[in-house]
Coordinates of C-alpha atoms in Angstrom, one line a residue:
X167 CA 0.0 0.0 0.0
X168 CA 2.8 2.4 0.8
X169 CA 4.3 1.7 -2.6
X170 CA 1.2 2.6 -4.2
X171 CA 0.8 5.9 -2.3
X172 CA 4.4 6.8 -3.1
X173 CA 3.9 6.1 -6.8
X174 CA 0.8 8.3 -6.6
X175 CA 2.9 11.2 -5.3
X176 CA 5.5 10.7 -7.7
X177 CA 3.0 10.8 -10.3
X178 CA 1.5 14.2 -9.3
X179 CA 5.1 15.7 -8.9
X180 CA 6.4 14.5 -12.0
X181 CA 3.4 14.4 -14.3
X182 CA 3.6 12.4 -17.8
X183 CA 7.5 12.5 -17.8
X184 CA 7.6 10.6 -14.6
X185 CA 4.7 8.2 -14.8
X186 CA 6.8 5.3 -16.4
X187 CA 9.5 5.6 -13.8
X188 CA 6.9 5.6 -11.0
X189 CA 4.8 3.0 -12.4
X190 CA 7.9 0.5 -12.9
X191 CA 8.5 0.6 -8.9
X192 CA 4.8 0.7 -8.0
X193 CA 3.3 -2.1 -9.8
X194 CA 3.8 -5.9 -8.9
X195 CA 5.9 -8.1 -11.1
X196 CA 4.4 -9.1 -14.5
X197 CA 4.0 -12.5 -13.5
X198 CA 2.4 -11.8 -10.1
X199 CA -1.4 -12.7 -9.7
X200 CA -3.9 -9.7 -10.1
X201 CA -4.6 -7.8 -6.9
X202 CA -8.2 -7.0 -5.8
X203 CA -9.3 -3.6 -7.0
X204 CA -10.3 -3.0 -3.4
X205 CA -6.5 -2.8 -2.5
X206 CA -5.8 0.1 -4.9
X207 CA -6.5 3.5 -3.5
X208 CA -8.4 6.0 -5.9
X209 CA -5.9 7.4 -8.3
X210 CA -3.5 4.5 -8.3
X211 CA -1.6 3.1 -11.1
X212 CA -3.1 -0.2 -12.8
X213 CA -0.6 -1.9 -14.9
X214 CA -2.1 -4.1 -17.7
X215 CA 0.4 -6.8 -17.3
X216 CA -0.9 -7.4 -13.6
X217 CA -4.2 -8.4 -15.2
X218 CA -2.6 -11.0 -17.6
X219 CA -1.6 -8.8 -20.8
X220 CA 1.5 -10.2 -22.5
X221 CA 2.4 -7.4 -24.8
X222 CA 4.0 -9.9 -27.2
X223 CA 2.1 -9.0 -30.3
X224 CA 0.5 -12.4 -30.5
X225 CA -1.7 -12.9 -27.4
X226 CA -4.8 -11.2 -27.5
X227 CA -4.6 -8.5 -24.6
X228 CA -8.1 -6.7 -24.6
X229 CA -9.6 -8.9 -22.0
X230 CA -6.8 -8.0 -19.5
X231 CA -6.8 -4.4 -20.5
X232 CA -10.6 -4.2 -19.9
X233 CA -10.0 -6.0 -16.4
X234 CA -7.6 -3.2 -15.5
X235 CA -9.9 -0.6 -16.6
X236 CA -12.9 -2.2 -14.6
X237 CA -10.7 -2.3 -11.6
X238 CA -9.6 1.3 -11.9
X239 CA -13.1 2.3 -12.2
X240 CA -14.2 0.2 -9.3
X241 CA -11.5 2.0 -7.3
X242 CA -13.0 5.4 -7.9
X243 CA -10.6 6.1 -10.8
X244 CA -7.0 5.7 -11.8
X245 CA -4.5 5.5 -14.4
X246 CA -4.4 2.1 -16.5
X247 CA -0.5 1.9 -17.5
X248 CA 0.5 0.4 -20.8
X249 CA 4.4 -0.3 -20.6
X250 CA 6.5 -0.7 -23.7
X251 CA 5.5 -3.6 -25.7
X252 CA 2.9 -4.6 -28.6
X253 CA -0.6 -5.0 -26.9
X254 CA -2.8 -6.9 -29.5
X255 CA -6.3 -5.9 -29.0
X256 CA -10.0 -6.0 -29.9
X257 CA -12.4 -3.6 -28.5
X258 CA -11.4 -1.7 -25.3
X259 CA -14.2 -0.2 -23.2
X260 CA -13.5 3.1 -21.4
X261 CA -15.1 4.1 -18.1
X262 CA -15.5 7.4 -16.3
X263 CA -12.7 8.6 -13.9
X264 CA -10.0 6.4 -15.8
X265 CA -7.1 7.5 -17.6
X266 CA -5.0 5.4 -20.1
X267 CA -1.2 6.1 -20.3
X268 CA 0.6 4.9 -23.3
X269 CA 4.2 4.9 -22.4
X270 CA 7.0 5.3 -24.6
X271 CA 7.6 2.1 -27.0
X272 CA 4.0 1.0 -26.3
X273 CA 2.0 0.0 -29.6
X274 CA -1.6 -0.7 -29.0
X275 CA -2.2 -2.8 -32.0
X276 CA -5.7 -3.2 -33.5
X277 CA -6.1 -7.0 -34.3
X278 CA -7.3 -8.3 -37.6
X279 CA -11.0 -8.0 -38.3
X280 CA -13.1 -10.7 -39.9
X281 CA -12.5 -10.8 -43.7
X282 CA -15.3 -10.6 -46.0
X283 CA -17.2 -13.9 -45.8
X284 CA -15.7 -14.7 -42.5
X285 CA -17.4 -14.6 -39.0
X286 CA -14.3 -13.9 -36.8
X287 CA -10.9 -12.4 -37.1
X288 CA -7.6 -13.1 -35.4
X289 CA -7.5 -16.1 -33.3
X290 CA -11.4 -16.2 -33.4
X291 CA -11.8 -12.7 -32.0
X292 CA -14.2 -10.0 -33.1
X293 CA -14.8 -6.3 -32.2
X294 CA -17.8 -5.2 -30.2
X295 CA -21.0 -5.2 -32.1
X296 CA -22.1 -2.0 -33.6
X297 CA -25.3 -0.4 -32.3
X298 CA -28.6 -1.3 -33.7
X299 CA -29.6 0.9 -36.8
X300 CA -31.8 4.0 -36.1
X301 CA -34.4 6.0 -38.1
X302 CA -31.9 8.7 -38.4
X303 CA -29.1 6.5 -39.7
X304 CA -29.7 7.6 -43.3
X305 CA -28.7 11.3 -42.5
X306 CA -25.1 10.6 -42.0
X307 CA -22.8 7.7 -43.4
X308 CA -22.2 4.4 -41.6
X309 CA -19.3 5.3 -39.6
X310 CA -21.0 8.1 -37.9
X311 CA -23.9 6.1 -36.7
X312 CA -21.8 3.6 -34.6
X313 CA -19.3 3.7 -31.9
X314 CA -18.9 0.5 -30.2
X315 CA -17.3 -1.2 -33.2
X316 CA -14.2 0.5 -32.6
X317 CA -10.6 -0.4 -30.9
X318 CA -11.4 2.0 -28.2
X319 CA -14.8 3.4 -27.2
X320 CA -16.9 5.0 -24.5
X321 CA -20.5 6.2 -24.1
X322 CA -22.2 8.4 -21.6
X323 CA -19.0 8.6 -19.4
X324 CA -17.1 11.5 -17.9
X325 CA -13.5 12.5 -16.6
X326 CA -11.6 10.4 -19.0
X327 CA -8.1 10.6 -20.7
X328 CA -5.7 9.1 -23.1
X329 CA -2.2 10.3 -22.7
X330 CA 1.2 9.3 -23.3
X331 CA 3.9 9.2 -26.2
X332 CA 2.8 5.6 -27.3
X333 CA 1.3 4.5 -30.6
X334 CA -2.1 3.4 -31.5
X335 CA -1.8 1.3 -34.7
X336 CA -5.1 0.6 -36.5
X337 CA -3.8 -2.2 -38.6
X338 CA -6.7 -4.6 -38.3
X339 CA -9.6 -1.8 -38.8
X340 CA -11.6 -1.1 -41.8
X341 CA -11.3 2.4 -43.4
X342 CA -14.9 2.3 -44.5
X343 CA -15.9 0.3 -47.6
X344 CA -14.1 -2.7 -48.3
X345 CA -13.5 -4.9 -51.2
X346 CA -17.1 -5.6 -52.1
X347 CA -20.8 -5.1 -51.2
X348 CA -21.7 -5.2 -47.4
X349 CA -23.5 -8.6 -46.6
X350 CA -27.2 -8.4 -47.3
X351 CA -26.9 -4.9 -49.0
X352 CA -29.2 -4.3 -52.1
X353 CA -27.2 -4.4 -55.4
X354 CA -28.3 -0.9 -56.1
X355 CA -27.5 0.7 -52.9
X356 CA -24.1 2.5 -52.4
X357 CA -22.4 3.4 -49.2
X358 CA -20.1 6.5 -50.1
X359 CA -21.1 10.0 -51.1
X360 CA -23.1 8.7 -54.0
X361 CA -25.5 7.2 -51.4
X362 CA -25.5 10.6 -49.4
X363 CA -26.4 12.5 -52.5
X364 CA -29.4 10.2 -53.2
X365 CA -28.4 8.7 -56.4
X366 CA -28.4 4.9 -56.1
X367 CA -25.3 3.2 -57.6
X368 CA -23.5 0.3 -57.0
X369 CA -21.1 0.3 -54.1
X370 CA -17.5 1.2 -55.2
X371 CA -14.6 -1.1 -54.9
X372 CA -11.9 1.0 -53.1
X373 CA -8.4 0.0 -53.9
X374 CA -6.1 -1.3 -51.0
X375 CA -4.3 1.8 -49.3
X376 CA -0.8 0.5 -48.3
X377 CA -0.1 -3.4 -48.0
X378 CA -3.2 -3.8 -45.5
X379 CA -6.1 -6.1 -45.8
X380 CA -9.3 -5.0 -46.7
X381 CA -12.3 -5.1 -44.3
X382 CA -16.1 -4.2 -44.9
X383 CA -17.1 -1.7 -42.2
X384 CA -20.8 -2.8 -42.0
X385 CA -19.8 -6.6 -41.5
X386 CA -20.5 -8.0 -38.1
X387 CA -17.3 -8.1 -36.0
X388 CA -15.1 -5.7 -37.9
X389 CA -13.6 -2.7 -36.2
X390 CA -14.2 0.7 -38.0
X391 CA -12.4 3.4 -35.7
X392 CA -9.5 3.8 -33.5
X393 CA -11.2 5.9 -31.0
X394 CA -14.9 6.7 -30.7
X395 CA -17.1 8.5 -28.0
X396 CA -20.4 9.4 -27.7
X397 CA -22.2 11.7 -25.0
X398 CA -19.2 12.3 -22.8
X399 CA -17.7 15.2 -21.0
X400 CA -14.3 16.1 -19.6
X401 CA -12.2 14.3 -22.1
X402 CA -8.5 14.7 -22.8
X403 CA -6.3 13.2 -25.6
X404 CA -2.6 14.0 -25.6
X405 CA 0.9 13.2 -26.8
X406 CA 0.0 9.8 -28.5
X407 CA 0.2 8.9 -32.3
X408 CA -2.2 7.1 -34.3
X409 CA -1.2 5.0 -37.4
X410 CA -3.9 4.0 -39.8
X411 CA -6.9 4.9 -37.8
X412 CA -9.7 3.3 -39.5
X413 CA -12.8 5.2 -40.8
X414 CA -11.9 7.8 -38.1
X415 CA -8.8 8.2 -35.9
X416 CA -11.0 10.1 -33.5
X417 CA -14.8 10.0 -33.8
X418 CA -16.1 12.4 -30.9
X419 CA -20.1 12.7 -30.8
X420 CA -21.8 15.0 -28.3
X421 CA -18.5 15.1 -26.4
X422 CA -18.1 18.4 -24.2
X423 CA -15.3 20.0 -22.6
X424 CA -12.8 18.3 -24.8
X425 CA -8.9 18.7 -25.2
X426 CA -6.9 17.4 -27.9
X427 CA -3.4 18.1 -28.0
X428 CA 0.0 17.3 -29.5
X429 CA -1.4 14.2 -31.4
X430 CA 0.2 13.0 -34.6
X431 CA -2.3 11.2 -36.8
X432 CA -1.1 9.4 -40.0
X433 CA -4.0 7.7 -41.5
X434 CA -6.0 6.5 -44.6
X435 CA -9.1 8.3 -43.8
X436 CA -10.4 11.1 -41.6
X437 CA -7.8 12.0 -39.0
X438 CA -10.2 13.4 -36.3
X439 CA -14.0 14.2 -36.5
X440 CA -15.4 16.5 -33.9
X441 CA -19.3 16.1 -34.1
X442 CA -21.8 17.9 -32.2
X443 CA -19.2 18.8 -29.4
X444 CA -18.9 21.9 -27.3
X445 CA -16.2 23.6 -25.5
X446 CA -13.5 22.1 -27.5
X447 CA -9.5 23.0 -27.8
X448 CA -7.5 21.2 -30.6
X449 CA -3.8 22.3 -30.4
X450 CA -0.3 21.3 -31.6
X451 CA -1.4 18.4 -33.8
X452 CA 0.0 16.9 -36.9
X453 CA -2.3 15.1 -39.4
X454 CA -1.3 13.2 -42.6
X455 CA -4.7 12.0 -44.3
X456 CA -4.2 11.9 -48.1
X457 CA -7.6 10.2 -48.7
X458 CA -10.0 12.2 -46.4
X459 CA -10.0 15.1 -44.2
X460 CA -7.6 15.8 -41.7
X461 CA -9.3 18.0 -38.7
X462 CA -13.1 17.9 -39.4
X463 CA -15.6 19.5 -37.2
X464 CA -19.0 18.3 -38.0
X465 CA -22.7 18.6 -36.6
X466 CA -24.6 15.5 -37.8
X467 CA -27.8 14.0 -36.8
X468 CA -26.2 11.0 -35.3
X469 CA -27.5 11.8 -31.8
X470 CA -31.0 11.7 -33.2
X471 CA -31.4 15.4 -33.0
X472 CA -29.6 18.5 -34.2
X473 CA -26.7 19.7 -32.0
X474 CA -24.3 22.4 -32.8
X475 CA -20.5 22.0 -32.5
X476 CA -19.7 25.1 -30.8
X477 CA -17.1 27.2 -28.7
X478 CA -14.3 25.3 -30.5
X479 CA -10.6 26.4 -31.1
X480 CA -8.3 25.1 -33.4
X481 CA -4.7 26.2 -33.4
X482 CA -1.0 25.4 -34.1
X483 CA -1.8 22.5 -36.2
X484 CA -0.3 21.1 -39.5
X485 CA -2.3 19.2 -41.9
X486 CA -1.2 17.4 -45.1
X487 CA -2.5 15.1 -47.9
X488 CA 0.8 14.4 -49.8
X489 CA 2.7 11.9 -47.6
X490 CA 2.5 8.2 -48.1
X491 CA 0.8 6.3 -45.3
X492 CA 3.3 6.4 -42.5
X493 CA 5.7 8.6 -43.8
X494 CA 4.8 11.6 -41.2
X495 CA 5.3 9.1 -38.3
X496 CA 8.5 7.4 -39.4
X497 CA 10.0 10.9 -40.3
X498 CA 10.6 10.2 -43.9
X499 CA 8.1 12.5 -45.2
X500 CA 7.9 10.6 -48.6
X501 CA 5.5 12.0 -51.0
X502 CA 3.3 10.1 -53.4
X503 CA 4.6 9.9 -56.9
X504 CA 3.0 12.5 -59.1
X505 CA -0.4 11.8 -60.4
X506 CA -0.7 8.7 -58.1
X507 CA -3.9 7.2 -58.8
X508 CA -6.7 6.9 -56.2
X509 CA -5.2 9.5 -53.8
X510 CA -7.4 12.5 -53.4
X511 CA -4.8 14.7 -51.5
X512 CA -7.5 15.8 -49.1
X513 CA -5.8 16.5 -45.6
X514 CA -7.5 19.6 -44.9
X515 CA -9.4 21.4 -42.3
X516 CA -13.2 21.3 -43.0
X517 CA -16.6 21.9 -41.0
X518 CA -19.0 19.7 -42.6
X519 CA -20.0 17.9 -44.7
X520 CA -22.6 16.7 -42.0
X521 CA -24.1 19.9 -40.9
X522 CA -27.4 19.6 -39.1
X523 CA -26.8 21.5 -36.1
X524 CA -24.3 24.0 -36.8
X525 CA -21.0 25.6 -36.2
X526 CA -21.0 28.5 -33.8
X527 CA -18.1 30.5 -32.1
X528 CA -15.2 28.9 -34.0
X529 CA -11.6 30.1 -34.1
X530 CA -8.9 28.5 -36.4
X531 CA -5.5 30.1 -36.1
X532 CA -1.8 29.5 -36.8
X533 CA -2.2 26.3 -38.9
X534 CA -0.2 24.9 -42.0
X535 CA -1.9 23.2 -44.9
X536 CA 0.6 21.2 -47.0
X537 CA -0.4 19.6 -50.5
X538 CA -3.9 19.3 -49.6
X539 CA -7.2 20.8 -50.1
X540 CA -7.8 24.3 -48.6
X541 CA -10.1 25.2 -45.6
X542 CA -13.7 24.6 -45.9
X543 CA -16.8 25.8 -44.2
X544 CA -20.1 24.0 -45.2
X545 CA -23.6 24.4 -44.2
X546 CA -25.6 22.0 -46.3
X547 CA -28.1 20.2 -43.9
X548 CA -29.8 23.2 -42.1
X549 CA -26.7 24.3 -40.1
X550 CA -26.3 27.7 -38.6
X551 CA -22.5 28.3 -39.4
X552 CA -21.7 31.5 -37.9
X553 CA -19.3 33.7 -35.9
X554 CA -16.1 32.2 -37.2
X555 CA -12.6 33.7 -37.0
X556 CA -9.8 32.5 -39.1
X557 CA -6.2 33.7 -39.0
X558 CA -2.5 33.4 -39.3
X559 CA -3.0 30.4 -42.0
X560 CA -0.1 29.2 -44.4
X561 CA -0.8 26.9 -47.4
X562 CA 1.7 25.4 -49.8
X563 CA 0.8 23.3 -52.8
X564 CA -2.7 23.3 -52.0
X565 CA -4.6 21.2 -54.7
X566 CA -7.7 23.5 -55.2
X567 CA -9.5 26.1 -53.6
X568 CA -7.6 27.8 -50.6
X569 CA -11.1 28.8 -49.2
X570 CA -14.3 27.0 -49.9
X571 CA -17.3 28.4 -48.3
X572 CA -20.7 26.8 -49.3
X573 CA -24.3 27.4 -48.1
X574 CA -26.5 24.9 -49.9
X575 CA -29.6 22.9 -49.5
X576 CA -28.7 19.0 -49.7
X577 CA -31.0 19.3 -46.5
X578 CA -30.2 15.6 -45.5
X579 CA -32.1 15.3 -42.3
X580 CA -35.9 14.9 -41.3
X581 CA -38.1 16.8 -43.9
X582 CA -40.3 18.5 -41.4
X583 CA -37.6 20.4 -39.6
X584 CA -34.5 20.6 -41.9
X585 CA -34.4 23.9 -43.6
X586 CA -31.8 26.0 -45.2
X587 CA -29.3 27.3 -42.7
X588 CA -26.8 30.1 -42.6
X589 CA -23.3 31.0 -43.3
X590 CA -22.5 34.3 -42.0
X591 CA -20.2 36.6 -39.8
X592 CA -17.0 35.1 -41.1
X593 CA -13.6 36.8 -40.7
X594 CA -10.3 35.7 -42.4
X595 CA -7.1 37.6 -41.9
X596 CA -3.4 36.8 -42.6
X597 CA -3.6 33.9 -45.1
X598 CA -0.9 33.0 -47.6
X599 CA -1.2 30.4 -50.3
X600 CA 1.9 29.5 -52.5
X601 CA 2.0 27.4 -55.6
X602 CA -1.6 26.7 -55.6
X603 CA -3.1 24.6 -58.3
X604 CA -4.9 26.7 -60.6
X605 CA -7.9 25.2 -62.0
X606 CA -10.3 25.9 -59.0
X607 CA -9.9 29.1 -57.2
X608 CA -11.5 30.0 -53.7
X609 CA -15.1 29.9 -54.0
X610 CA -17.7 31.6 -51.7
X611 CA -21.0 30.2 -53.1
X612 CA -24.7 30.4 -51.4
X613 CA -27.7 29.6 -53.4
X614 CA -30.4 31.7 -54.7
X615 CA -32.3 33.6 -52.2
X616 CA -29.8 32.3 -49.4
X617 CA -26.7 34.2 -49.5
X618 CA -23.5 34.0 -47.5
X619 CA -23.5 37.0 -45.6
X620 CA -21.2 39.4 -43.8
X621 CA -17.8 38.3 -44.8
X622 CA -14.5 40.0 -44.2
X623 CA -11.2 38.9 -45.9
X624 CA -8.1 40.8 -45.1
X625 CA -4.0 40.5 -45.6
X626 CA -4.3 37.4 -48.2
X627 CA -1.8 36.5 -50.8
X628 CA -2.6 33.8 -53.4
X629 CA 0.2 32.8 -55.7
X630 CA -1.2 30.1 -58.0
X631 CA 0.6 28.3 -61.0
X632 CA -1.6 30.4 -63.6
X633 CA -2.2 29.2 -67.2
X634 CA -5.9 29.8 -67.3
X635 CA -7.3 30.3 -71.0
X636 CA -9.7 32.9 -72.4
X637 CA -12.1 29.9 -72.9
X638 CA -11.9 29.1 -69.2
X639 CA -13.1 32.7 -68.4
X640 CA -16.4 31.9 -70.2
X641 CA -17.4 28.9 -68.4
X642 CA -20.7 29.1 -66.6
X643 CA -20.8 27.4 -63.3
X644 CA -23.9 25.4 -62.5
X645 CA -25.9 26.0 -59.2
X646 CA -26.1 22.3 -58.0
X647 CA -27.8 23.7 -54.9
X648 CA -28.5 20.0 -53.4
X649 CA -25.2 18.6 -54.7
X650 CA -22.5 17.0 -52.2
X651 CA -20.3 20.0 -51.3
X652 CA -16.8 20.0 -52.5
X653 CA -14.8 22.4 -54.5
X654 CA -15.0 20.2 -57.7
X655 CA -18.9 20.2 -57.4
X656 CA -19.2 22.9 -60.0
X657 CA -16.8 21.5 -62.6
X658 CA -13.0 21.1 -63.1
X659 CA -12.2 24.5 -63.7
X660 CA -13.6 28.0 -62.3
X661 CA -14.1 31.1 -64.6
X662 CA -11.7 33.1 -62.5
X663 CA -8.2 32.7 -61.0
X664 CA -8.6 34.2 -57.5
X665 CA -12.1 34.2 -56.0
X666 CA -15.6 33.1 -57.3
X667 CA -18.2 35.0 -55.4
X668 CA -21.8 34.1 -55.9
X669 CA -25.0 34.7 -53.8
X670 CA -23.0 36.8 -51.5
X671 CA -24.2 39.8 -49.4
X672 CA -22.0 42.2 -47.5
X673 CA -18.3 41.0 -48.3
X674 CA -15.2 43.0 -47.7
X675 CA -11.9 42.3 -49.2
X676 CA -8.9 44.5 -48.1
X677 CA -5.3 44.1 -48.8
X678 CA -5.7 41.0 -50.9
X679 CA -3.2 40.0 -53.6
X680 CA -3.9 37.4 -56.6
X681 CA -0.5 36.6 -58.4
X682 CA -0.2 34.0 -61.2
X683 CA 3.0 32.4 -61.9
X684 CA 2.2 32.3 -65.3
X685 CA -0.2 34.5 -67.3
X686 CA -3.8 33.6 -66.7
X687 CA -6.6 34.8 -69.1
X688 CA -9.1 34.6 -66.4
X689 CA -10.4 37.6 -64.3
X690 CA -9.1 37.4 -60.5
X691 CA -12.5 38.2 -59.1
X692 CA -15.8 36.9 -60.5
X693 CA -18.8 38.1 -58.8
X694 CA -22.5 36.9 -59.5
X695 CA -25.5 38.0 -57.3
X696 CA -23.5 39.9 -55.0
X697 CA -24.7 42.7 -53.1
X698 CA -22.5 45.3 -51.0
X699 CA -19.0 44.5 -51.9
X700 CA -16.1 46.6 -50.9
X701 CA -12.5 46.0 -52.3
X702 CA -9.8 47.9 -50.7
X703 CA -6.1 47.8 -51.4
X704 CA -6.7 44.9 -53.9
X705 CA -3.7 43.8 -56.2
X706 CA -4.4 41.5 -59.3
X707 CA -3.4 41.5 -62.9
X708 CA -5.1 43.9 -65.1
X709 CA -4.8 41.9 -68.4
X710 CA -7.3 40.6 -68.7
X711 CA -9.7 42.8 -66.5
X712 CA -9.4 42.1 -62.9
X713 CA -13.1 42.0 -62.0
X714 CA -16.0 40.3 -63.9
X715 CA -19.4 41.7 -62.5
X716 CA -22.8 40.0 -63.1
X717 CA -25.8 41.0 -61.3
X718 CA -23.9 43.0 -58.8
X719 CA -25.2 45.7 -56.6
X720 CA -23.5 48.5 -54.4
X721 CA -20.0 47.9 -55.4
X722 CA -17.1 49.9 -54.2
X723 CA -13.1 49.6 -55.3
X724 CA -10.8 51.9 -53.5
X725 CA -6.9 52.4 -53.4
X726 CA -6.5 49.2 -55.4
X727 CA -4.0 48.3 -58.2
X728 CA -6.4 46.0 -59.8
X729 CA -8.9 48.6 -60.9
X730 CA -9.4 52.4 -60.4
X731 CA -11.5 53.8 -57.9
X732 CA -15.1 52.8 -58.6
X733 CA -18.6 52.9 -57.0
X734 CA -21.4 51.3 -58.9
X735 CA -24.9 50.9 -57.6
X736 CA -25.4 48.0 -60.3
X737 CA -23.2 46.2 -62.5
X738 CA -24.1 43.3 -65.1
X739 CA -22.0 41.9 -67.8
X740 CA -19.4 44.5 -66.9
X741 CA -15.5 44.1 -66.6
X742 CA -13.1 46.3 -64.7

């Protein structure tokens, strides 16, 4: 008992850096019999080896890990300690007042899921069964509706943390759709964005991502996420890494008072999805997610009602979409070969696409985007997306649309209550984008009768590759009011090289420069159905004209190299 109390005092003194040393002297030998939880004081350290975990990468250790968690919870709380070793596991069930500490050299390895046509995975094991389907499952894809079919999961718990410098390796997890149709699925039903858009098509067959087996997410017993939590509060994730995190490295739904700090996520789908959460801090994280989004706030209908993600800060983060799977973690930073097939280079920060509840009081600052898509704000399913401040952003080799703001009417939600939302009161300051791919520029697009409102863009420098043609400048972009929102939704090329603004009310752009590396025959600013637009100290090429104006009212241009000082009540079919 004295030894345990001593370890506890050491832990409080030393923090995370001293935990491994304290635990080494505090816990019994790895070969000792498990001790009763009653013998441990609240806040003690529970070594998983004490409960039978082997750490040899062959023995399934999740039963021992879950016993340690249960013992810590029964004692009123404590730290479950993962020493160095490879801890092969199926589902691990979090409980309130318990912290998992992943020590240096610890690898928490996701065991192999059942392959298509099989009922069990590694050594006859399976991940916990997914929750039963609900009436609202159709409003978001499969992964968002289930939490228990994960490597680590927790529901309706509080005061939980996963910390330490160890690695979570989701080798045996599915990244979503596998190499065939889900068992029992109709032949005309898809399970990707084509289903979400309401178009029945055959399910896609995704190619492998790295030298890994392919698993079908909807199949019984398959693991689908590295960490999933629902309806929780007071949660901390700090210092660990995730390699190949399944459909989501982190899926956090309805989690309040959430801290995510100093994580490295190198994965083949989304890095982290923060869905319907309040009071969130994401800081100092590195995410490489070439096939999907890096840091992705969402506000889905997965809880059975619309709930906003709000009071959220994302800061000091690095997102990338260009590195081979694992290349960020191993330090090689090896990029995919040019024109590699089936690599989308997503990797971005995006609010959406699931957007029922809204995004409110959001700050995004001091972030680096590397060879990925740009920053996206999307209200498609009725979300009130408002009061968002974005600052100090640097982008390099962005593959399209440094900024993509979309207010649309997909309206994927209960028909009786899902109406077009808002996208308003947005401020972007201090953004630089270098060597941007030129074909799709920044897009701010609402829909008829529902404009994006009250936007201020300042101190922005966009340097892109250029090369757009006069024919490109004649392109008429379709509305696609209800389409799945992404920069390419309107076509492969925009009629402008800097900004495409449509259905926007009250926009101010100051100290903004658009600079093509090669001559570009498109205007820098294309405005359509825009009311009250101010351009101050704007720089852009003037050959051809910098501005294309269609159905524009209340326009002012001042102190700009892109055009002479101008004030127009209306302009249609006019160039400046």
